Short mmCIF file of C-alpha atoms and ligand atoms in Angstrom, two decimals:
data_model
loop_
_atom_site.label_atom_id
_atom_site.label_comp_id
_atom_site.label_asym_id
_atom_site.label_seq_id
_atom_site.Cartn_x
_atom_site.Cartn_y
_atom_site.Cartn_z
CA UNK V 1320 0.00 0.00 0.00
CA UNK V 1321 1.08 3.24 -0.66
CA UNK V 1322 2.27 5.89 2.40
CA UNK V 1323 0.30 8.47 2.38
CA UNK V 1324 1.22 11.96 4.53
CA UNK V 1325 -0.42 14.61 6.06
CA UNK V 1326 0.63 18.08 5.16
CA UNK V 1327 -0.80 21.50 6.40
CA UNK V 1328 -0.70 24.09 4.30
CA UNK V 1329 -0.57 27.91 5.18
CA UNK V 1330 -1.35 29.35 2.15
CA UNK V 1331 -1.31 33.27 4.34
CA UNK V 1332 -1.46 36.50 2.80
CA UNK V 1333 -0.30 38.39 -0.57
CA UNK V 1334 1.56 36.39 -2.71
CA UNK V 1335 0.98 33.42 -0.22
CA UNK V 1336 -1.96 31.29 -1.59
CA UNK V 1337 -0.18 32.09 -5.20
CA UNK V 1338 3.23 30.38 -5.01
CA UNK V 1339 1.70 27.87 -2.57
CA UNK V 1340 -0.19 26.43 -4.92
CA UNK V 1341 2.94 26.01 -7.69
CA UNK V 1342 4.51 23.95 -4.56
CA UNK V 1343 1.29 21.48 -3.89
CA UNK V 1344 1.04 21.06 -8.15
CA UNK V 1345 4.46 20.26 -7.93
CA UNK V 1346 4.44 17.72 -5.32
CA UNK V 1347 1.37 15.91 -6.47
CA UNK V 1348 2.96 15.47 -9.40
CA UNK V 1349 6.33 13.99 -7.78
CA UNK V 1350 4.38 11.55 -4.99
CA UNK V 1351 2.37 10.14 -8.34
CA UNK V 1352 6.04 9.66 -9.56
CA UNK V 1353 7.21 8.13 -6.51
CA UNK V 1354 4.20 6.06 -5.33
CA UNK V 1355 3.43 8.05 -2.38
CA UNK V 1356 -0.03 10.13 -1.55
CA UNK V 1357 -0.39 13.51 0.15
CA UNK V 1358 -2.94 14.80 2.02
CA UNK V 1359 -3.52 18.22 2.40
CA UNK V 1360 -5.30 19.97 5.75
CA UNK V 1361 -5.78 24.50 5.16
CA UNK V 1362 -4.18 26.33 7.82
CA UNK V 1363 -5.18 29.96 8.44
CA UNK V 1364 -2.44 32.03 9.95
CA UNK V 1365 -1.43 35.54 9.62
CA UNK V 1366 -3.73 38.05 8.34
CA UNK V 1367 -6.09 36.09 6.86
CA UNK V 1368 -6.86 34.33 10.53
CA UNK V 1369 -7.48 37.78 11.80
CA UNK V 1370 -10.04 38.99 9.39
CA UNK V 1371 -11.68 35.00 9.85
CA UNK V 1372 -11.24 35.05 13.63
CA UNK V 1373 -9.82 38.22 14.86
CA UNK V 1374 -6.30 36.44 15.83
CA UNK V 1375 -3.69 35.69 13.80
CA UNK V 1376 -3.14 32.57 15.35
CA UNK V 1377 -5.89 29.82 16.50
CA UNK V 1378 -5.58 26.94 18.53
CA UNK V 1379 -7.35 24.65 16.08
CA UNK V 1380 -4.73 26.21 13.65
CA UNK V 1381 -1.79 25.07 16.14
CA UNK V 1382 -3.53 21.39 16.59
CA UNK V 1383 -3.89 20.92 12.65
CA UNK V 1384 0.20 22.20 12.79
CA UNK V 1385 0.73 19.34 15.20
CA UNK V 1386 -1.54 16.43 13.49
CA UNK V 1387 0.43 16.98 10.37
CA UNK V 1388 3.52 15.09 9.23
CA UNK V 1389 5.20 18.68 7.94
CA UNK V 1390 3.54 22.11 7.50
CA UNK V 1391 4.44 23.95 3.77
CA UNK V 1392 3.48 27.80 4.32
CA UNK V 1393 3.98 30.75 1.79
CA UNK V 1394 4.41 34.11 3.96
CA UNK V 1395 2.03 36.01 5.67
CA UNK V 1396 1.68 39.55 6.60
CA UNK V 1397 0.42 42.62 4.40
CA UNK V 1398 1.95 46.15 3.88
CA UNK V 1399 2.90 48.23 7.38
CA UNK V 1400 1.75 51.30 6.14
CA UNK V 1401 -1.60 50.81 4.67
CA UNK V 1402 -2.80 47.34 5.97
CA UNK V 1403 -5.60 47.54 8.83
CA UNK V 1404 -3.81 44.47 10.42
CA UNK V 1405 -1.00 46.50 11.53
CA UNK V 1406 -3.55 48.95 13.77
CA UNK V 1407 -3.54 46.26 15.84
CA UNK V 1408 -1.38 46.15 19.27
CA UNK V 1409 1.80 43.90 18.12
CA UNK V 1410 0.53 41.05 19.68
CA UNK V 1411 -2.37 40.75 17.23
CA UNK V 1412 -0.39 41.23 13.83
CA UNK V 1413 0.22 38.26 11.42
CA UNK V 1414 3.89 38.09 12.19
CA UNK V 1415 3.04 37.12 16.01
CA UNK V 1416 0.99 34.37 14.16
CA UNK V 1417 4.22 33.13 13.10
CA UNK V 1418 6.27 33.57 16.20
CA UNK V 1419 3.26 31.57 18.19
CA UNK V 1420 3.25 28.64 15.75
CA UNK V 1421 7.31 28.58 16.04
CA UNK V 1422 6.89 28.21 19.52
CA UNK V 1423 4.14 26.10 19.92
CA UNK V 1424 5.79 23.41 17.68
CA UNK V 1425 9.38 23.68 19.19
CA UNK V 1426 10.85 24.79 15.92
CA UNK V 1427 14.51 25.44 17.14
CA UNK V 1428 16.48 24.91 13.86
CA UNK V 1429 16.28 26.82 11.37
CA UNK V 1430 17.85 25.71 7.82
CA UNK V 1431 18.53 28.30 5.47
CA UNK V 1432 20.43 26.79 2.21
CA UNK V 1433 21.76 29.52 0.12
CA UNK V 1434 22.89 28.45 -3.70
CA UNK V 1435 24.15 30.21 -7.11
CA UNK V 1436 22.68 28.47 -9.94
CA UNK V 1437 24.83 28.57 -13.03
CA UNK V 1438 21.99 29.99 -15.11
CA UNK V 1439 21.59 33.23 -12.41
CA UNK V 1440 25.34 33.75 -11.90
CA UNK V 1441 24.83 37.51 -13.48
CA UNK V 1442 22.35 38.06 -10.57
CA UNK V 1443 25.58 37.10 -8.11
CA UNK V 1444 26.74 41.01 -6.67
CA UNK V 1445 30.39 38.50 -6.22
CA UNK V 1446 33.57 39.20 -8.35
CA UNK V 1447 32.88 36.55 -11.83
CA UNK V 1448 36.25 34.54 -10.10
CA UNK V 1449 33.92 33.54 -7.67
CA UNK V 1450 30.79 33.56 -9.12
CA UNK V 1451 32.05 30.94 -11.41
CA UNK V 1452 33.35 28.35 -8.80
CA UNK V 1453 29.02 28.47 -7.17
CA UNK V 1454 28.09 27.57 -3.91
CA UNK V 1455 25.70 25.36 -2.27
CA UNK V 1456 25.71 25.80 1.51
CA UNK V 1457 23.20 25.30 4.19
CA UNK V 1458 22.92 27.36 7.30
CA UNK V 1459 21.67 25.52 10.49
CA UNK V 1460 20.85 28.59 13.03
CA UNK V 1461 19.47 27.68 16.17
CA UNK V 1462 16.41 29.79 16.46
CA UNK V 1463 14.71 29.58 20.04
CA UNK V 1464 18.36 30.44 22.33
CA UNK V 1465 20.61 32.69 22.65
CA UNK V 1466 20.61 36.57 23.10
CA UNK V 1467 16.98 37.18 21.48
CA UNK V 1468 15.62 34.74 24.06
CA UNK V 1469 17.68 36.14 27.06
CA UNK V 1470 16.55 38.53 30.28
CA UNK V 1471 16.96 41.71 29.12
CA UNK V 1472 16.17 44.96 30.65
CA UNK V 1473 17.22 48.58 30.91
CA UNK V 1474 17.98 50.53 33.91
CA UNK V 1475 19.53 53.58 35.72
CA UNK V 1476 22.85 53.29 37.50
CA UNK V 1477 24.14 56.23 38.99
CA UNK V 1478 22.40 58.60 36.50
CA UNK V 1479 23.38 56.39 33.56
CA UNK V 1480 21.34 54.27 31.52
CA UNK V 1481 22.23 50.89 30.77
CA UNK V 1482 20.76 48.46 28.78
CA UNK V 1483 21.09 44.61 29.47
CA UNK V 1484 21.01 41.54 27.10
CA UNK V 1485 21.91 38.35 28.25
CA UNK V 1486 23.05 35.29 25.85
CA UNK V 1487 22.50 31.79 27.53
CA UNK V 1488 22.91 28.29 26.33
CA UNK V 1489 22.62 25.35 27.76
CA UNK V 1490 24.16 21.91 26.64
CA UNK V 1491 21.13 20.23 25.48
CA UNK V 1492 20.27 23.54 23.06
CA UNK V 1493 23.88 23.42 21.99
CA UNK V 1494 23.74 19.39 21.33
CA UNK V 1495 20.36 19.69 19.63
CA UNK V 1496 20.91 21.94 17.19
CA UNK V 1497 24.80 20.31 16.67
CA UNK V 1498 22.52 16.65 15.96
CA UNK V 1499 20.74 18.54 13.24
CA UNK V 1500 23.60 19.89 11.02
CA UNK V 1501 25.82 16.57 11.20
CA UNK V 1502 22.37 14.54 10.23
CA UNK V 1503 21.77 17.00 7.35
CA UNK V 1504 25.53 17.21 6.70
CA UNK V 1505 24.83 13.70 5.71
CA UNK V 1506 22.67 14.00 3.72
CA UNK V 1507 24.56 16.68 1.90
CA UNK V 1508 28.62 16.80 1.20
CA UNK V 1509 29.73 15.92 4.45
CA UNK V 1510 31.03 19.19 6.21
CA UNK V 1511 30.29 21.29 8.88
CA UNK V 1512 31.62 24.48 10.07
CA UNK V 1513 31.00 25.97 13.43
CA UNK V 1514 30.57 29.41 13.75
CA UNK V 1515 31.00 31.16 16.83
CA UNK V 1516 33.14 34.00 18.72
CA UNK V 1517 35.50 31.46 21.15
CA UNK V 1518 38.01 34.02 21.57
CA UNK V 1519 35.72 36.21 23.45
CA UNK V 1520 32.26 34.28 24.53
CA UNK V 1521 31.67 31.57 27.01
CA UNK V 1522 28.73 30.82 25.33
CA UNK V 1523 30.45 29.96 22.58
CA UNK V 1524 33.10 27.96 23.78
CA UNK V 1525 30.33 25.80 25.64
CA UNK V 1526 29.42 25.67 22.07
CA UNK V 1527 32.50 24.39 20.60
CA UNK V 1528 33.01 21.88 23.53
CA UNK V 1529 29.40 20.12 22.86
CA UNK V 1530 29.81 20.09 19.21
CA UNK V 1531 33.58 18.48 19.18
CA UNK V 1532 31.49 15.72 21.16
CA UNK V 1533 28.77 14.93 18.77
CA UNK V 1534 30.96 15.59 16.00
CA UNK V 1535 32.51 12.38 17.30
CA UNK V 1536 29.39 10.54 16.49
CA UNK V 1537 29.71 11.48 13.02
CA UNK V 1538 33.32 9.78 11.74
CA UNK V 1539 31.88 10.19 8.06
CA UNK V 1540 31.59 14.12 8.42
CA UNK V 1541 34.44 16.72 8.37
CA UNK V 1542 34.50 19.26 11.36
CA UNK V 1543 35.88 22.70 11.65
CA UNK V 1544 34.70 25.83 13.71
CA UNK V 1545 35.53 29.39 12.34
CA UNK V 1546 35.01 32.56 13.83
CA UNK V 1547 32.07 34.81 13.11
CA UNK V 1548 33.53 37.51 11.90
CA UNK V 1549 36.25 35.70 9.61
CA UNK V 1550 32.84 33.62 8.40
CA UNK V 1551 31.51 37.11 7.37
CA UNK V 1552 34.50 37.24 5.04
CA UNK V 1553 34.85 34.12 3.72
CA UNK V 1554 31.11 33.95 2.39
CA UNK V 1555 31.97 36.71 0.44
CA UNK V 1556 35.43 35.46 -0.67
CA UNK V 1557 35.13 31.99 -0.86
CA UNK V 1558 31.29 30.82 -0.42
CA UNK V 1559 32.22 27.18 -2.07
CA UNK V 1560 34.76 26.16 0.98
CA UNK V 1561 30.87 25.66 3.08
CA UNK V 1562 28.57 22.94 3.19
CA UNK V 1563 26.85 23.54 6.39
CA UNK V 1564 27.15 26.54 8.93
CA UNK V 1565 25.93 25.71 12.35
CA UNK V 1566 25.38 28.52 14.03
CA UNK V 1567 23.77 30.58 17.21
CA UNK V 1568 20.85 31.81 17.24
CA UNK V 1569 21.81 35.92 16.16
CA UNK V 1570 25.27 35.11 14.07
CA UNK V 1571 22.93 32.70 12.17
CA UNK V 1572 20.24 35.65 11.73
CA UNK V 1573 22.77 38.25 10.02
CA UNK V 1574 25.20 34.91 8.07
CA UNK V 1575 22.05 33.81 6.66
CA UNK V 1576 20.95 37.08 5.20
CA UNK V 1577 24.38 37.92 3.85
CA UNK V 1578 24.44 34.32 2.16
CA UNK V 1579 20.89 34.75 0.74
CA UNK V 1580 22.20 38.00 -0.81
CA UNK V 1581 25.15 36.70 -2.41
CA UNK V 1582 22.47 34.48 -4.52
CA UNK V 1583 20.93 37.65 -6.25
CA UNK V 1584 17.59 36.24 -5.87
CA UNK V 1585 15.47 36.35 -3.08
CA UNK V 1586 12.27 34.73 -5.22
CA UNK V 1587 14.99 31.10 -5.15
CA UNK V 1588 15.52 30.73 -1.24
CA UNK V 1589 13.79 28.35 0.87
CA UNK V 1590 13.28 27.57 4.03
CA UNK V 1591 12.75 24.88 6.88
CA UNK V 1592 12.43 25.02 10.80
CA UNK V 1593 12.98 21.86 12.49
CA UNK V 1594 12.15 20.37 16.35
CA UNK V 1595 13.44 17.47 17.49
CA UNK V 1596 11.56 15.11 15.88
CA UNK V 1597 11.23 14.90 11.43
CA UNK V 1598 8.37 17.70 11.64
CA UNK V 1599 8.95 21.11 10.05
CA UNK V 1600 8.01 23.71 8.52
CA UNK V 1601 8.95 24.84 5.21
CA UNK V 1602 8.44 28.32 3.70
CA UNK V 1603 10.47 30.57 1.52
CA UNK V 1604 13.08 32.96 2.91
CA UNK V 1605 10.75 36.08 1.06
CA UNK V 1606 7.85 37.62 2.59
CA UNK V 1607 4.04 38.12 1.35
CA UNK V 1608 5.17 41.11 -1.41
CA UNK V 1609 2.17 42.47 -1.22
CA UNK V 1610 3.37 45.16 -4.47
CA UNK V 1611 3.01 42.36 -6.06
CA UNK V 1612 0.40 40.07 -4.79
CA UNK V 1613 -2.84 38.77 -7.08
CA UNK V 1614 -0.78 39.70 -10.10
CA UNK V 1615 0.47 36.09 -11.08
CA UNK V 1616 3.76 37.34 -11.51
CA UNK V 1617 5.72 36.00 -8.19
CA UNK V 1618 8.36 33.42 -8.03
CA UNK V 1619 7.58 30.27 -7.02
CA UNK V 1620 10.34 28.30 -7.08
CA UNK V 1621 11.44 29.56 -3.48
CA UNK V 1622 7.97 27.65 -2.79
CA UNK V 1623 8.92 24.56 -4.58
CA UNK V 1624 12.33 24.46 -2.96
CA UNK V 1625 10.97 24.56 0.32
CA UNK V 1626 8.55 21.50 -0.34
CA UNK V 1627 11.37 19.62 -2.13
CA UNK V 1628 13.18 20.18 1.75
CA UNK V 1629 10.46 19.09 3.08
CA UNK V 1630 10.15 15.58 1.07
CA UNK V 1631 14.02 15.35 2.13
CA UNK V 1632 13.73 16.51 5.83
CA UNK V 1633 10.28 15.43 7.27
CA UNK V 1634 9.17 12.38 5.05
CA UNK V 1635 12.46 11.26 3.97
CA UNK V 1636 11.30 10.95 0.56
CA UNK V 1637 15.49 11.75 -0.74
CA UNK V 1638 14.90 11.22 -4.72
CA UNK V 1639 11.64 12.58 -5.06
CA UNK V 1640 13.55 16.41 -3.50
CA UNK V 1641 16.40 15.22 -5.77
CA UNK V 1642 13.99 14.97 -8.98
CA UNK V 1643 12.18 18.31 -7.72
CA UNK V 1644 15.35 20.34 -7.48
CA UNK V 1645 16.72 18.47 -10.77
CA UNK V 1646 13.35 19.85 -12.71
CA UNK V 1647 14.09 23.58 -11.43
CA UNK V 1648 17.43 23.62 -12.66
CA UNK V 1649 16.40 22.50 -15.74
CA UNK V 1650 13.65 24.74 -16.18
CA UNK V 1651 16.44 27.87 -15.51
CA UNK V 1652 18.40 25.78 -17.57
CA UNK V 1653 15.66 25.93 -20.29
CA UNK V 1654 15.74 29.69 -20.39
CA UNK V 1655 12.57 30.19 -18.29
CA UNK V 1656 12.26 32.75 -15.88
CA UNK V 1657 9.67 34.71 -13.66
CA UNK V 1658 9.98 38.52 -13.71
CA UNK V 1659 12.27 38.69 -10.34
CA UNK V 1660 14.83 36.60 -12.09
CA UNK V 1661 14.07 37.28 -15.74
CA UNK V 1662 17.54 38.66 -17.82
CA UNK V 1663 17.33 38.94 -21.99
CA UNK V 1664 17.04 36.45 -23.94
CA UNK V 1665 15.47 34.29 -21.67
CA UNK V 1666 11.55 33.43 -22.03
CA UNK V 1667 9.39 35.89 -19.37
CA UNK V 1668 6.39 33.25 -17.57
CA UNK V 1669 3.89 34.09 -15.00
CA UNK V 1670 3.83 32.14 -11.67
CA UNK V 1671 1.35 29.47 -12.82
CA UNK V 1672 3.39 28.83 -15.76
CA UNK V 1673 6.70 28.44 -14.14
CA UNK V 1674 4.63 25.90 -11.56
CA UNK V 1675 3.37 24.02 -14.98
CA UNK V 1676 6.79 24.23 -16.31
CA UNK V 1677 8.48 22.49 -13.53
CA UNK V 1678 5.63 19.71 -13.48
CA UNK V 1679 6.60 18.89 -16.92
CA UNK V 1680 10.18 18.41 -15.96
CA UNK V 1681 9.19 16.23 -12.71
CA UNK V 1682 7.20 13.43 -14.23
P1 NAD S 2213 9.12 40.83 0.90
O1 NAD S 2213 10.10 39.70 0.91
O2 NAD S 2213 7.70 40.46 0.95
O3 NAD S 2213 9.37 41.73 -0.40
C1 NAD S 2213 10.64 42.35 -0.68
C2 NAD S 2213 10.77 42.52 -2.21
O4 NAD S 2213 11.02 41.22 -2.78
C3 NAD S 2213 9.51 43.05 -2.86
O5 NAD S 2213 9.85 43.90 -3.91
C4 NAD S 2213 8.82 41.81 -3.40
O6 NAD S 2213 8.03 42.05 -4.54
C5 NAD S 2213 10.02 40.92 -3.73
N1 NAD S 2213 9.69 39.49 -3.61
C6 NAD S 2213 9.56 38.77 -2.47
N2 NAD S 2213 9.22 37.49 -2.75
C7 NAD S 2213 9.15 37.42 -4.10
C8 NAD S 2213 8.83 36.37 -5.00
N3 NAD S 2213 8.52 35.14 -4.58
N4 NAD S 2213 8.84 36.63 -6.32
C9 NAD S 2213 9.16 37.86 -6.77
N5 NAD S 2213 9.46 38.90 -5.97
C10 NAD S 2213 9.45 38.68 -4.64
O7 NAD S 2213 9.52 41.76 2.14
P2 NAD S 2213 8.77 43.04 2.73
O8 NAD S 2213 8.21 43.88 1.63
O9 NAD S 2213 9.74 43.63 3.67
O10 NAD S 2213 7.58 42.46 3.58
C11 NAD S 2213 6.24 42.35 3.12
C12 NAD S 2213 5.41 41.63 4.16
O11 NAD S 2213 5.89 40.28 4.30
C13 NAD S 2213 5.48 42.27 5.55
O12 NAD S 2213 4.21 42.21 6.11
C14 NAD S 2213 6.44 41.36 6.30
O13 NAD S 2213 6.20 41.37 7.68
C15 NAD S 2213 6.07 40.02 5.69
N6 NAD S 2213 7.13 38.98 5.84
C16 NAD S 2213 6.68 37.74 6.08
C17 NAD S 2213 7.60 36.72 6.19
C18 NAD S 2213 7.08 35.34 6.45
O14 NAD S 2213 5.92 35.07 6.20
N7 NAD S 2213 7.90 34.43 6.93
C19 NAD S 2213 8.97 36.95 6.00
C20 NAD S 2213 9.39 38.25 5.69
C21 NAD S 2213 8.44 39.27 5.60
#
């Protein structure tokens, strides 16, 4: 009999329900490849939960998050400046829809691969030395630690304000997270790189010690830590030296934006956040453009990516990503490209188009 999974969806707000639905045409037409089923449950999050229900979050949302194998989402939110939803006190906004969901499903690793494709290497800002060698690396940040987690507060001490923040981790974070990367270092080239700051931070050296011990568990994958701010350089200089960055909780927040950015592209990234068990959930690194929401012109591949990680990560389904991330480099490769990515000479789609494209290239 054939497996079949259950999969929420979060279609959300602005371009949301549009490149969502390129991701779910895509993988119906990979699990009829692969002899697997997938069954879909509607979450509403973000702004669309507030004008159904007032909140941007539910609990029967969060309960049809947990009953679900994996959760694919596409963004949520609307524009700060005109957008009714952001009259509301800040705990009533879409984005705390997404904070509350993170936390209700103990998402505490965040994966954030960032890649050149040859056929975009004119989008790469990166001298054409290095832009020709690529890159393919994956960030692991941990996401629920660390400094934007801490006590903070500010006070007055002798007529001088000072602010606190305090950065904590504990072992079992630190071990966690480490578990992650080396598991998805296996399943990639067989490298990781910690990042931290050991010549100045307890925290971090607590993070070197733990991840020297599970790196011991893990005699098939290559170990070596780096500090932060020589990591900030060598993204820039050398991207290809990375496979995977582990990484706390706020270096992981600013490495992750400077390696989306050396892409070009922010209609290509994906995203996952992991717990502890296979569940995630998997969403593109861009937010709900509303300039360009309803319009049919969005990327979707971001979308697609993120549900190819999420047949690798959460249902282990390896060749079926592999055949979904071999049919979008083939459509780039075929000269087809959305209006985010499009250069001349190439053939300008709309986001349905580029979702029927890629079908074509899956089965
Ligand atoms: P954005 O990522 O939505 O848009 C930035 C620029 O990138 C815009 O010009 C947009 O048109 C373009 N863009 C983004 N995704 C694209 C795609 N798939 N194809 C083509 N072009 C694309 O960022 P923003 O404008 O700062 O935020 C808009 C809203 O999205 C805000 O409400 C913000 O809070 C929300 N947001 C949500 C998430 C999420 O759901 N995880 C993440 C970031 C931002």
């Amino acid at each position: 009999m054939s497996k079949t999974y259950k999969i929420g969806v979060i279609r959300g707000d602005g371009i949301g329900p549009e490149i969502v639905n390129e991701a779910v045409k895509v993988l119906d037409a990979v699990s009829g490849k692969y002899g697997f089923s997938l069954e879909y449950t509607d979450i509403d999050m973000g702004g669309c939960s507030i004008d159904k229900y007032g909140v941007p979050l539910t609990e029967e949302a969060v309960e049809a998050a947990k009953a679900s194998d994996a959760v694919l989402m596409g963004s949520i939110g609307g524009d700060a400046k005109t957008s009714p939803w952001y009259r509301l006190e800040p705990s009533k906004r879409p984005e705390a829809g997404l904070l509350g969901i993170r936390k209700e499903l103990n998402l505490f690793a965040n994966l954030r691969p960032s890649v050149l494709y040859d056929e975009l290497k004119s989008a790469c800002p990166l001298c054409a030395l290095t832009a020709d060698k690529g890159f393919d690396m994956m960030i692991v940040r941990e996401l629920t630690g660390g400094l934007y987690f801490g006590e903070r507060y500010t006070k007055n001490s002798h007529g001088m304000e000072t602010a606190v923040d305090t950065l904590s981790y504990n072992e079992f974070e630190i071990r966690r997270a480490a578990h992650k990367a080396f598991d998805i270092a296996l399943k990639r080239r067989k490298k990781v790189t910690l990042v931290d700051k050991a010549n100045v931070l307890d925290s971090s050296r607590l993070w070197r010690k733990i991840t020297e011990s599970v790196a011991a568990g893990y005699p098939d994958v290559e170990y070596d830590t780096m500090l932060v701010d020589n990591a900030a350089m060598q993204i820039v200089k050398d991207p290809a030296q990375f496979d995977v960055l582990l990484t706390e909780n706020m270096f992981g927040d600013i490495l992750s934006d400077e390696a989306a950015m050396i892409t070009g592209s922010i209609g290509m990234l994906p995203s996952a956040s992991l717990n502890d068990t296979s569940f995630g959930l998997y969403e593109p690194s861009g937010g709900s453009a509303p300039d360009i929401a309803g319009k049919n012109i969005a990327n979707p591949i971001a979308t697609i990516l993120s549900a190819s990680m999420m047949l690798r990560f959460s249902l282990d389904q390896d060749e079926a990503a592999d055949t979904v991330d071999a049919a979008v480099k083939q459509v780039l490769r075929d000269g087809y490209r959305t209006g985010d990515i499009y250069s001349e000479g190439c053939t300008k789609v709309k986001t349905d188009e580029m979702g029927d494209l890629i079908c074509e290239r899956v089965i």
